[in-house]
Coordinates of C-alpha atoms in Angstrom, one line a residue:
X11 CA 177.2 113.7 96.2
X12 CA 179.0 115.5 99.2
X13 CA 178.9 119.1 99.4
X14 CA 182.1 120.7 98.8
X15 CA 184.3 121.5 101.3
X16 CA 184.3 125.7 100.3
X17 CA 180.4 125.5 101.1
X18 CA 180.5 123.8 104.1
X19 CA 182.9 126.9 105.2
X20 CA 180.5 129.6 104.0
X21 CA 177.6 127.9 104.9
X22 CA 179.2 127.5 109.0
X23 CA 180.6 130.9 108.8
X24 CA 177.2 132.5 107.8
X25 CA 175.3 130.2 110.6
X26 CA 178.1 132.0 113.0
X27 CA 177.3 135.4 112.1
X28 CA 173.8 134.9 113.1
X29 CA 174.6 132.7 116.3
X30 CA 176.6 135.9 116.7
X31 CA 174.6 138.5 116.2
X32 CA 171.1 137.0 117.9
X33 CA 173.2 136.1 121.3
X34 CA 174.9 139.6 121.1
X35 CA 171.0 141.2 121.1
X36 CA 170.0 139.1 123.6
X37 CA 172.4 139.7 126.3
X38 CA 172.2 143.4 125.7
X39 CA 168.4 143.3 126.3
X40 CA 168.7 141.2 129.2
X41 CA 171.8 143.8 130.5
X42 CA 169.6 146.6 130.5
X43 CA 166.6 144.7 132.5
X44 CA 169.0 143.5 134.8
X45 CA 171.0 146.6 136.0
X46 CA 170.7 150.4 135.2
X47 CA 174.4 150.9 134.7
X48 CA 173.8 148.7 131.6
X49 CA 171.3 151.5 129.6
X50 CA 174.0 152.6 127.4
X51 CA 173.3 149.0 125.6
X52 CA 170.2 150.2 124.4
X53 CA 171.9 152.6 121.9
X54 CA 173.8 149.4 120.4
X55 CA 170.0 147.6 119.7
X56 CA 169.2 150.6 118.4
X57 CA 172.1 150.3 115.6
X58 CA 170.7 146.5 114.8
X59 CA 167.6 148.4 113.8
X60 CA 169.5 150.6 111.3
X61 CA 171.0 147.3 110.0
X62 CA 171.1 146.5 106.0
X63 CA 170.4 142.2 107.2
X64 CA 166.7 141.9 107.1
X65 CA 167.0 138.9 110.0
X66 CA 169.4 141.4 112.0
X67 CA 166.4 144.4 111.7
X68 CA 164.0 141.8 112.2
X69 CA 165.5 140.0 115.6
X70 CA 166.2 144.2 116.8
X71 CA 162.1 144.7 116.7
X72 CA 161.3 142.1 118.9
X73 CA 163.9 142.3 121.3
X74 CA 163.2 145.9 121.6
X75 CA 159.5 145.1 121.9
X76 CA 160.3 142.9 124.7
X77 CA 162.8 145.6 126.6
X78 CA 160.4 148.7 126.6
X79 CA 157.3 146.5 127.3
X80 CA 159.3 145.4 130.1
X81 CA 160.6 149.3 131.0
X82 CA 157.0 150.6 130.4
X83 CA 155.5 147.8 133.2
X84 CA 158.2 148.5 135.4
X85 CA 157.1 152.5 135.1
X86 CA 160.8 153.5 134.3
X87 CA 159.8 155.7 131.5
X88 CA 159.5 159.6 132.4
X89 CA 155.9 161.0 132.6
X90 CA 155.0 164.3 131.6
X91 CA 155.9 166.8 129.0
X92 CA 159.6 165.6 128.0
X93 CA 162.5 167.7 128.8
X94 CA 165.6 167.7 126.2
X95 CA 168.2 165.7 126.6
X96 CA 170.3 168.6 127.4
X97 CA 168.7 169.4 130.2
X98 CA 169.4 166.5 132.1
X99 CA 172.3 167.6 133.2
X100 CA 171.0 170.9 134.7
X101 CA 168.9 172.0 137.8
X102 CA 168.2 169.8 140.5
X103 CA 167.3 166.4 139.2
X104 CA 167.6 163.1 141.4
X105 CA 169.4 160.2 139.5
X106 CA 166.4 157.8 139.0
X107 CA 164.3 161.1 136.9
X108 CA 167.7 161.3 135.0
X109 CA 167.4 157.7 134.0
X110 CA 163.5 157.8 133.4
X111 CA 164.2 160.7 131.2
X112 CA 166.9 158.9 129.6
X113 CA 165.1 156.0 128.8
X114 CA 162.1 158.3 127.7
X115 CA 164.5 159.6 124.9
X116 CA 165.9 156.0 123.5
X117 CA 161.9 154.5 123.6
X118 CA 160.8 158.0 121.4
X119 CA 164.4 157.2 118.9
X120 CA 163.1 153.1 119.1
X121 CA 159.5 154.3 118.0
X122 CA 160.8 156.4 115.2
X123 CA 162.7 153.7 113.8
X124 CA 160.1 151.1 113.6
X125 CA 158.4 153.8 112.1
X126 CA 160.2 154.2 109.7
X127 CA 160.6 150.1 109.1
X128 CA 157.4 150.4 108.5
X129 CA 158.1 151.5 105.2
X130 CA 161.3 148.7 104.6
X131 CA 161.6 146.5 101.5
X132 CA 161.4 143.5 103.4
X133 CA 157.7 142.8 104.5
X134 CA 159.0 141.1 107.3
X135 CA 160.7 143.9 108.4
X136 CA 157.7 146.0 107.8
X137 CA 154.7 143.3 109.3
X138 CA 157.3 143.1 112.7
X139 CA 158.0 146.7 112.7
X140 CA 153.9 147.5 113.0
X141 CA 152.9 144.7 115.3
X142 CA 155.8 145.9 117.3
X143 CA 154.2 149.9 117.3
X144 CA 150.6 148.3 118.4
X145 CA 152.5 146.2 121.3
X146 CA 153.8 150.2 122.6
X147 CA 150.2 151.5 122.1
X148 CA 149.0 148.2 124.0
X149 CA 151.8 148.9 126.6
X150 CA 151.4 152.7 126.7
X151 CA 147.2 152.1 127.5
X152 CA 148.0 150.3 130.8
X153 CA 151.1 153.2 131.6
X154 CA 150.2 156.7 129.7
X155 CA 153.3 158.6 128.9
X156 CA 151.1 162.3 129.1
X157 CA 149.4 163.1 132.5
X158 CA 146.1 162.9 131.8
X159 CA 143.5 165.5 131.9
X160 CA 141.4 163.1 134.4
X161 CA 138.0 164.8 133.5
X162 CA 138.2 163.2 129.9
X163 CA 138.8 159.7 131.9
X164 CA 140.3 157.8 130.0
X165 CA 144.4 157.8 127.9
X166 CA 145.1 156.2 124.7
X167 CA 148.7 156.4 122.9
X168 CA 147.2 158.4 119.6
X169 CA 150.4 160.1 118.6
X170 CA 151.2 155.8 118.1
X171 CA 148.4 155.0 115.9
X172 CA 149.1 158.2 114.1
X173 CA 152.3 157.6 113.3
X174 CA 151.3 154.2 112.1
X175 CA 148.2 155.7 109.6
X176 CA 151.2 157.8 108.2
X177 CA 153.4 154.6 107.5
X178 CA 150.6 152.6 105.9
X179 CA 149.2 155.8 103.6
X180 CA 152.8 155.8 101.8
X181 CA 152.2 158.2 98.5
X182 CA 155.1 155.9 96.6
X183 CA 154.7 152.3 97.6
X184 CA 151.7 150.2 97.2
X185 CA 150.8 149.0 101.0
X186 CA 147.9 146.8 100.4
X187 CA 149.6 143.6 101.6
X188 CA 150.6 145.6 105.4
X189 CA 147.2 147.1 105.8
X190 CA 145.2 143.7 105.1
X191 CA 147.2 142.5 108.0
X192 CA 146.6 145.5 110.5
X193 CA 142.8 144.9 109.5
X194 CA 143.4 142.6 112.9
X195 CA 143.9 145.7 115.0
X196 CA 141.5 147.7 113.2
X197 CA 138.5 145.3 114.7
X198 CA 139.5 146.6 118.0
X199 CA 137.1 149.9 118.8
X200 CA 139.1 152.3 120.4
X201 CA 141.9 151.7 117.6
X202 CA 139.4 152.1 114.7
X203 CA 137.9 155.4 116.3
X204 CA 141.9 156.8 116.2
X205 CA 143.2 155.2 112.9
X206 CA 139.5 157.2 111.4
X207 CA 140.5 160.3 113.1
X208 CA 144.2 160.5 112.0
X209 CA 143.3 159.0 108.6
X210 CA 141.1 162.3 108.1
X211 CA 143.9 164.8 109.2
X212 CA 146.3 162.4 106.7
X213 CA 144.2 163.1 103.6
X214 CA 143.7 167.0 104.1
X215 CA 147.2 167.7 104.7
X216 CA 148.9 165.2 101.9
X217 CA 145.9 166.1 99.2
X218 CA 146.3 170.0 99.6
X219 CA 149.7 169.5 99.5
X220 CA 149.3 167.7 96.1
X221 CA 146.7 169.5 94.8
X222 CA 147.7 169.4 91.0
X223 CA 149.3 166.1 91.3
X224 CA 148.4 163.0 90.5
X225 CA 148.2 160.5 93.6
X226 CA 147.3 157.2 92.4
X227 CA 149.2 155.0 94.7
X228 CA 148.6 157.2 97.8
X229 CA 144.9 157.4 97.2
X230 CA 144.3 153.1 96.5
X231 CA 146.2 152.7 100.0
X232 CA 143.9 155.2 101.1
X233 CA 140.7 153.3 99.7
X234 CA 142.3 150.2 101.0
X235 CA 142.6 151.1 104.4
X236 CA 139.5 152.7 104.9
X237 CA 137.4 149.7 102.7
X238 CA 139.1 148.0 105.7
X239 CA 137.5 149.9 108.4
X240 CA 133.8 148.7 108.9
X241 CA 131.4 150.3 112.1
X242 CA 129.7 148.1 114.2
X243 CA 125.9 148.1 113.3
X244 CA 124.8 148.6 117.0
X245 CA 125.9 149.9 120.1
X246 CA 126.0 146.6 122.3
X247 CA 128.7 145.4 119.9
X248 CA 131.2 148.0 120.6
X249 CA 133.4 145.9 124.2
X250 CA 136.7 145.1 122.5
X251 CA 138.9 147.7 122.8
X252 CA 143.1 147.2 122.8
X253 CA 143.6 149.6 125.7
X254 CA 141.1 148.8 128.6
X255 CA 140.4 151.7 130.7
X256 CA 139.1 152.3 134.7
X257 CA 136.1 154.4 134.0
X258 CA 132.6 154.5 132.8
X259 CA 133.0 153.2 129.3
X260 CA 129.8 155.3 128.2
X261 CA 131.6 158.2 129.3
X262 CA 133.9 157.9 126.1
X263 CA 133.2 158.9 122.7
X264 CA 135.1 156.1 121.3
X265 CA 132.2 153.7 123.3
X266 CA 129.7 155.6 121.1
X267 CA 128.3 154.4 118.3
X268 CA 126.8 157.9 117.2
X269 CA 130.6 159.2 117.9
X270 CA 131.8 155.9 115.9
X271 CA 129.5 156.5 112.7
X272 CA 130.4 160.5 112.8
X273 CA 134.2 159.6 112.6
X274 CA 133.4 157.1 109.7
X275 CA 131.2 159.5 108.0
X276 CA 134.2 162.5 108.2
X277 CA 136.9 160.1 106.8
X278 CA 135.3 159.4 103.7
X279 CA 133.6 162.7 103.2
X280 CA 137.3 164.0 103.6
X281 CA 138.7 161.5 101.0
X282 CA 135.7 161.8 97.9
X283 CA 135.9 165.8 98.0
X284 CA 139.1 166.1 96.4
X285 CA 139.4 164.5 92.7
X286 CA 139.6 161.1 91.8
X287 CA 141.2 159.0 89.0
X288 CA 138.5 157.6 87.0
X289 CA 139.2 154.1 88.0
X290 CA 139.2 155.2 91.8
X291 CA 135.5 156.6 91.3
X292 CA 134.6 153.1 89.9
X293 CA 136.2 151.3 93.1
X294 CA 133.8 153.8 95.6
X295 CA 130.2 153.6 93.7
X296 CA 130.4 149.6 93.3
X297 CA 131.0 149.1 97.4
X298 CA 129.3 152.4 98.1
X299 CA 125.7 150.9 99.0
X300 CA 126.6 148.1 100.5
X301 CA 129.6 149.4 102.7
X302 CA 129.2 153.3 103.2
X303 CA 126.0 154.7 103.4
X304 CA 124.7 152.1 105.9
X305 CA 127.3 153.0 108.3
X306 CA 127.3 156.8 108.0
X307 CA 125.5 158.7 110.5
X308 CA 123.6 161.3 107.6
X309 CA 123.9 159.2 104.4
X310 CA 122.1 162.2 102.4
X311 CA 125.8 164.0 102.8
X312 CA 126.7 161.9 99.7
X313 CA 124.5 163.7 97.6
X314 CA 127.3 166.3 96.4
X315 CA 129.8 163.4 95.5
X316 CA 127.0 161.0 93.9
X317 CA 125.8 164.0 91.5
X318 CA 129.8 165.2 90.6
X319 CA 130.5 161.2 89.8
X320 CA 127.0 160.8 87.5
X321 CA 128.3 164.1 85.6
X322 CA 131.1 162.0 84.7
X323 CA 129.9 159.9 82.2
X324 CA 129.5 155.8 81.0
X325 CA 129.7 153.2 83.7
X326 CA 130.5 155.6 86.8
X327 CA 127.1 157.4 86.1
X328 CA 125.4 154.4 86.1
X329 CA 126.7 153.5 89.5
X330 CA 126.4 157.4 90.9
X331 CA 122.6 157.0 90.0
X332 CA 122.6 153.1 92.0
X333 CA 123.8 155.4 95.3
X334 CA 121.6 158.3 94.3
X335 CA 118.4 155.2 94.4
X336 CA 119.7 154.2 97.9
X337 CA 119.3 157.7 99.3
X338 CA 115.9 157.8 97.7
X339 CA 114.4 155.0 99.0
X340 CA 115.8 154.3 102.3
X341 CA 116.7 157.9 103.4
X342 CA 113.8 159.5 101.7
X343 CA 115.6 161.8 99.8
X344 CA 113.8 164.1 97.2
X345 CA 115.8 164.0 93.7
X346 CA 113.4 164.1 90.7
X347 CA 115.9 164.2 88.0
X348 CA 116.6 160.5 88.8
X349 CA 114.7 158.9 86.1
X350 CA 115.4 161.6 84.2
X351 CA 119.0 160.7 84.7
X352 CA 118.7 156.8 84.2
X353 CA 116.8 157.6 80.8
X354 CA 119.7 159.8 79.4
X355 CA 122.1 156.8 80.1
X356 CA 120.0 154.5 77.1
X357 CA 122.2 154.8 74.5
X358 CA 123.7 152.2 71.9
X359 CA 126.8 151.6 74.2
X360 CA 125.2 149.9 76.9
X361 CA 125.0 147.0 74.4
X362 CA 128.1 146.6 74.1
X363 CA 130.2 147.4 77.3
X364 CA 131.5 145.4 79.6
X365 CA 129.1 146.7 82.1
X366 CA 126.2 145.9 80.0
X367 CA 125.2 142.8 82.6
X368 CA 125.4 145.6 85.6
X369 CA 123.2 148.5 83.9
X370 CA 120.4 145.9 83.3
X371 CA 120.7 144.4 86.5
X372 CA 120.2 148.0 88.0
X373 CA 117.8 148.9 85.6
X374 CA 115.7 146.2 86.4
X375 CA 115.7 147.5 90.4
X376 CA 115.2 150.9 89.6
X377 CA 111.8 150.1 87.4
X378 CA 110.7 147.8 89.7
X379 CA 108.5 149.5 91.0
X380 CA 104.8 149.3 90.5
X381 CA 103.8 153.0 90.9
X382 CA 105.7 154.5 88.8
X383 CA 104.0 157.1 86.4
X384 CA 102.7 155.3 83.0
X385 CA 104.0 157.8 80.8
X386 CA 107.9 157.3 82.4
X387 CA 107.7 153.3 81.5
X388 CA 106.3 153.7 78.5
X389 CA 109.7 156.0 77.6
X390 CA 111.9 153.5 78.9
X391 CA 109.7 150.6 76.8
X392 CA 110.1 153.2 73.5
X393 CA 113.8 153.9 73.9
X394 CA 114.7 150.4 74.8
X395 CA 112.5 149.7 71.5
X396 CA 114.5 151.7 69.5
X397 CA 117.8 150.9 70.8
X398 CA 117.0 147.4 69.7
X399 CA 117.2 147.9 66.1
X400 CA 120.9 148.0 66.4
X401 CA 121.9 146.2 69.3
X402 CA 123.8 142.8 68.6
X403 CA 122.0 139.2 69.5
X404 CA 123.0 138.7 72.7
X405 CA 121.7 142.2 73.9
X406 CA 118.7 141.9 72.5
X407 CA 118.0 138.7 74.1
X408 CA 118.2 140.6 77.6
X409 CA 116.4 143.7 76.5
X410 CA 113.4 141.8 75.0
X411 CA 112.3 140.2 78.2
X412 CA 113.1 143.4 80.0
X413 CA 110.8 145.1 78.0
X414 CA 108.1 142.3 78.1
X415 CA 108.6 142.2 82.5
X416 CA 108.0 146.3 82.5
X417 CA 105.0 145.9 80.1
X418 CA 103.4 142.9 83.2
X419 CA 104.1 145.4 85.7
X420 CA 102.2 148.2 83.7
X421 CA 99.8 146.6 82.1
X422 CA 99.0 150.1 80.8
X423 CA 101.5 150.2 78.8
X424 CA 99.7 147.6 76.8
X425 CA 98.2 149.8 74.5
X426 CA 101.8 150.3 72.6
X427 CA 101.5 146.5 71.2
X428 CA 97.3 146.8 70.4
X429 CA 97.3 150.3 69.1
X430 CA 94.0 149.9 66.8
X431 CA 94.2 152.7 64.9
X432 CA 98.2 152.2 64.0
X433 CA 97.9 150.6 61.0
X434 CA 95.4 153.5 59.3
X435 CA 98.4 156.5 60.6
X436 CA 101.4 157.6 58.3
X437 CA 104.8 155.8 58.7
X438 CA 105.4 158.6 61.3
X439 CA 106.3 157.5 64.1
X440 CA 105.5 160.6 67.3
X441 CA 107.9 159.2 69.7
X442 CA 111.2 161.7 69.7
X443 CA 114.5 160.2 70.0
X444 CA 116.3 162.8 70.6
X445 CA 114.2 164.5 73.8
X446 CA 116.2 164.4 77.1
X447 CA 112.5 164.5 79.2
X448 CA 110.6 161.3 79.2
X449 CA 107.7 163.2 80.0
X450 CA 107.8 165.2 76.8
X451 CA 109.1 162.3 74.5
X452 CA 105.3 161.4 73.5
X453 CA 106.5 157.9 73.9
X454 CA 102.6 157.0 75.0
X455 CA 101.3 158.0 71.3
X456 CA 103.4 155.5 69.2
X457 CA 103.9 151.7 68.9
X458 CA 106.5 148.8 69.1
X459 CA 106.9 148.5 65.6
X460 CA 110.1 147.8 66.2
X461 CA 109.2 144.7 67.7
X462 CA 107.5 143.9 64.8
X463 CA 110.8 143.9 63.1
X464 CA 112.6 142.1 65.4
X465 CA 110.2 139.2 64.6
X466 CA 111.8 139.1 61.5
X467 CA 115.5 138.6 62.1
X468 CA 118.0 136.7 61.3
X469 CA 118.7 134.9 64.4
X470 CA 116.1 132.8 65.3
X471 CA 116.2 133.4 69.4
X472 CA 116.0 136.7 69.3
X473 CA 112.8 136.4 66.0
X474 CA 111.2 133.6 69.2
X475 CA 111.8 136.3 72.1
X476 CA 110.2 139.2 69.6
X477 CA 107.3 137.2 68.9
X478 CA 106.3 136.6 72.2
X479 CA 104.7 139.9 72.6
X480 CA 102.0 138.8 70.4
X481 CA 100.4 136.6 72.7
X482 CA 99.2 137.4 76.1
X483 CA 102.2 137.3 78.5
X484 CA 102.0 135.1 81.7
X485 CA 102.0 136.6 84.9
X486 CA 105.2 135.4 86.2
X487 CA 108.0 137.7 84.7
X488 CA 110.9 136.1 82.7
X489 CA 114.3 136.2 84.4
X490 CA 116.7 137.8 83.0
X491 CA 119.3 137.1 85.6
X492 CA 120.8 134.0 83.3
X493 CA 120.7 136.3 80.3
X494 CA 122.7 139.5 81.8
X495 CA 126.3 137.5 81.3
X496 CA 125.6 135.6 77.9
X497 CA 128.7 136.2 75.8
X498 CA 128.4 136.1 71.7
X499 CA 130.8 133.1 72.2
X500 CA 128.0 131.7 74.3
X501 CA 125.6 131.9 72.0
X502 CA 127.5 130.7 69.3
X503 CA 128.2 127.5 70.8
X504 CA 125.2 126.9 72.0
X505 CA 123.9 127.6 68.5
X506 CA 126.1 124.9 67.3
X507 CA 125.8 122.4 70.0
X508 CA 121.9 122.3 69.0
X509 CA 120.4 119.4 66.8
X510 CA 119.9 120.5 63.2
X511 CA 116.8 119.5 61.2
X512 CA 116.0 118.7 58.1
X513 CA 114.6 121.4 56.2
X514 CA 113.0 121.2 53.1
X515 CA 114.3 122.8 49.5
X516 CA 112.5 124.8 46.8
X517 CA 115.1 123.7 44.3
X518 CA 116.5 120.5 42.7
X519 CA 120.0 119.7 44.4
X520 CA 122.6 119.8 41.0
X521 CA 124.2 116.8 40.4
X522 CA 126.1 118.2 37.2
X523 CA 127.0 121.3 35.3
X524 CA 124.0 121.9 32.4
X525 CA 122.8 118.2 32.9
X526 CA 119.3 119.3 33.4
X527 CA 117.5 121.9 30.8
X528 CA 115.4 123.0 34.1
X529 CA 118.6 124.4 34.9
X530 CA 119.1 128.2 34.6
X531 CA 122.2 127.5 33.0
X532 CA 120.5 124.9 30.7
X533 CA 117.4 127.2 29.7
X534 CA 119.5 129.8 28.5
X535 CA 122.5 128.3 27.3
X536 CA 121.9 125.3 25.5
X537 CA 125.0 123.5 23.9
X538 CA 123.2 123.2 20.7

């Protein structure tokens, strides 16, 4: 079927309007690179970049991109500390500084507008608005706009990549989708050193100016960028750089990996000392081990933030402590409380939160460890023990080979399952509960007797697992990798996906009601 003949006129009329509007832009750009009495144009692409058409804004950016990349090669920008536009007109100025200082003014108005598109609706708008910024930095490099301070060496457009920070750290918009595409810039070494810098000076002046409120959006564009930002892990690797500069490159901080690190360190020392939502502390401590410390120059500065966040509570403790065992063991930091700590986390919630597969996984690294003190596994054995009697099936089918894998690695421990003279002592047991200090819990007097009960249960996985520690355990551990996700949906289907036997009765299956006088029934209650 034809189109009407009403949409063929709207459609051809709309088609004109950006035939229109896209040769008008490009003969004002080429009018002003062609001839300086043209420069008035300028203020005209300047309007299209004010437009409500997101194709208008968007075909503005890169035609203005074009024109001052052009202007800036050509050196037809004004140099030097900026006089205002009002002073053009006064004191003895030739006509080509006029016209550089003119042009100065509508690239500084241009810049502030794609600034400002960084934050538009459209993401268009907003991804051609930043690429746009980083073509001026890239432009700027090659042709500084300041004269330099030549003992430092080297020039690089920071007031750019400042304003750009500033854009993507938007306090009311969620920026995620922008900064994941500016991760391309942020590879580059001299931009990372500047976007680390001005992200620092961003966070102390926004978060003391909020102090009582809530940031939530502003603070995940913060984690986002900076989980963006990763250091180089040696020196050799720091050669791309998006301005390249004359001098010694090992003359310039932002060559230095030391200087690198230190800038790293500083931006997310600035961003964990002011408060966090609780879901925001979660975010940190997972990536924390893997992606902070490594790169920071003094991980022990952590140590504040990592004791705050296990003063929390739950899950976020748990993580705190898995940064506070980093520090321990690879930057020989001295915390003693640490076990101390991890023992005060056993409680009957970790069988049944969602981070129940995490705490055991990090439970099992943190007791890994041979030379530990006997009397400190034989706590965590106890508790663990203890916590059993409650915990649901498919917790205690991870904590019963946890419990069996610490008693290999102590072998001392062994005298808890064999205690000789345990079944001549009262029903009391010596172990206290409720004692914080593993040291003083007298967990190395008692006995898994709650083992023992376990070999009783209903379910008969977790009666198999408890009886295990009645023979002599193998030497290779049991892994409880496949164990630390098992679901009760899991185990319920796999319960009834296994072959059932036949298992023999006590009893006489009833055919009929009183037809037997072996029957109870038929005993007691004879019809006669």
């Amino acid at each position: 079927m034809a189109p009407s003949k009403k949409h063929n006129v709207k459609k051809s009329a709309s088609e004109n309007s950006q035939t229109s509007y896209k040769q008008t832009i490009n003969t004002k750009t080429e009018l002003v690179l062609q001839s300086r009495k043209h420069a008035n144009n300028i203020f005209d692409l300047l309007e299209y970049l004010q437009s409500e058409d997101e194709k208008e804004v968007v075909f503005a950016i890169n035609a203005c991109q074009k024109l001052f990349c052009e202007l800036l090669e050509r050196g037809e920008l004004y140099v030097g500390q900026l006089p205002k536009e009002e002073e053009i007109l006064q004191g003895d100025r030739d006509a080509d500084e006029k016209y550089h200082i003119f042009i100065r003014h509508r690239y500084n108005s241009c810049v502030e507008l794609l600034l400002e598109n960084i934050g538009h609706e459209s993401y268009q708008v907003k991804e051609s608005a930043l690429c746009a910024v980083m073509k001026f930095a890239a432009a700027e490099g090659k042709r500084p706009l300041q004269k330099q301070d030549w003992s430092q060496h080297y020039s690089f457009p920071k007031e750019l990549t400042s304003g750009v920070v500033w854009g993507l750290l938007s306090e009311k918009e969620d920026m995620a989708l922008l900064i994941s595409r500016f991760q391309e810039y942020l590879e580059m070494d001299d931009v990372r050193y500047y976007v680390m810098n001005a992200t620092r000076d961003n966070i102390h002046r926004v978060m003391d100016r909020n102090k009582r409120a809530e940031m939530r959006v502003y603070q995940n564009n913060v984690f986002t960028l900076l989980t963006n930002i990763a250091v180089p892990s040696q020196g050799s690797e720091i050669t791309n750089f998006l301005v390249k500069q004359e001098g010694k490159y090992e003359d310039w901080k932002v060559a230095k990996l030391k200087e690198q690190k230190r800038a790293f360190e500083l931006m997310w020392l600035t961003f964990l000392k002011y408060k966090l939502p609780m879901s925001m502390y979660k975010k940190v401590l997972v990536i924390l081990h893997d992606s902070v410390l490594p790169h920071m120059s003094d991980p022990t500065l952590m140590i504040d933030f990592l004791t705050a966040a296990y003063n929390v509570g739950g899950a976020i403790s748990l993580l705190a402590l898995n940064g506070l065992f980093v520090l321990i063991h690879e930057h020989n930091l001295d915390y003693p409380e640490f076990y101390k700590k991890l023992y005060n986390l056993l409680d009957p919630s970790v069988f049944h939160v969602k981070y129940r597969a995490r705490f055991f996984h990090l439970a099992n690294i943190f007791l890994s460890s041979s030379h530990l003190p006997v009397y400190l596994v034989a706590a965590f054995i106890k508790r663990l023990s203890r916590l059993a009697l409650t915990a649901p099936p498919t917790g205690l089918l991870i904590v019963l080979p946890f419990i069996c894998n610490l008693i290999r690695r102590h072998p001392s421990c062994r005298v808890l399952i064999h205690r000789p003279s345990a079944a001549d002592e009262t029903c009391t047991d010596p172990y206290v509960m409720e004692e914080e200090d593993p040291a003083l819990c007298h967990a190395l007097e008692s006995s898994l007797w709650e083992i023992k009960t376990l070999q009783n249960h209903y379910h008969p996985d977790v009666s198999k697992a408890a009886k295990s520690i009645n023979q002599a355990l193998p030497e290779p551990e049991d892994d409880i990798g496949k164990l630390l996700e098992l679901s009760t949906f899991e185990l319920m289907e796999r319960d009834l996906k296994s072959q059932s036997q036949s298992v023999p009765l006590e009893f006489d299956s009833a055919v009929g009601l009183l037809q037997s006088p072996r029957e109870v029934l038929g005993l007691h209650f004879s019809l006669e």
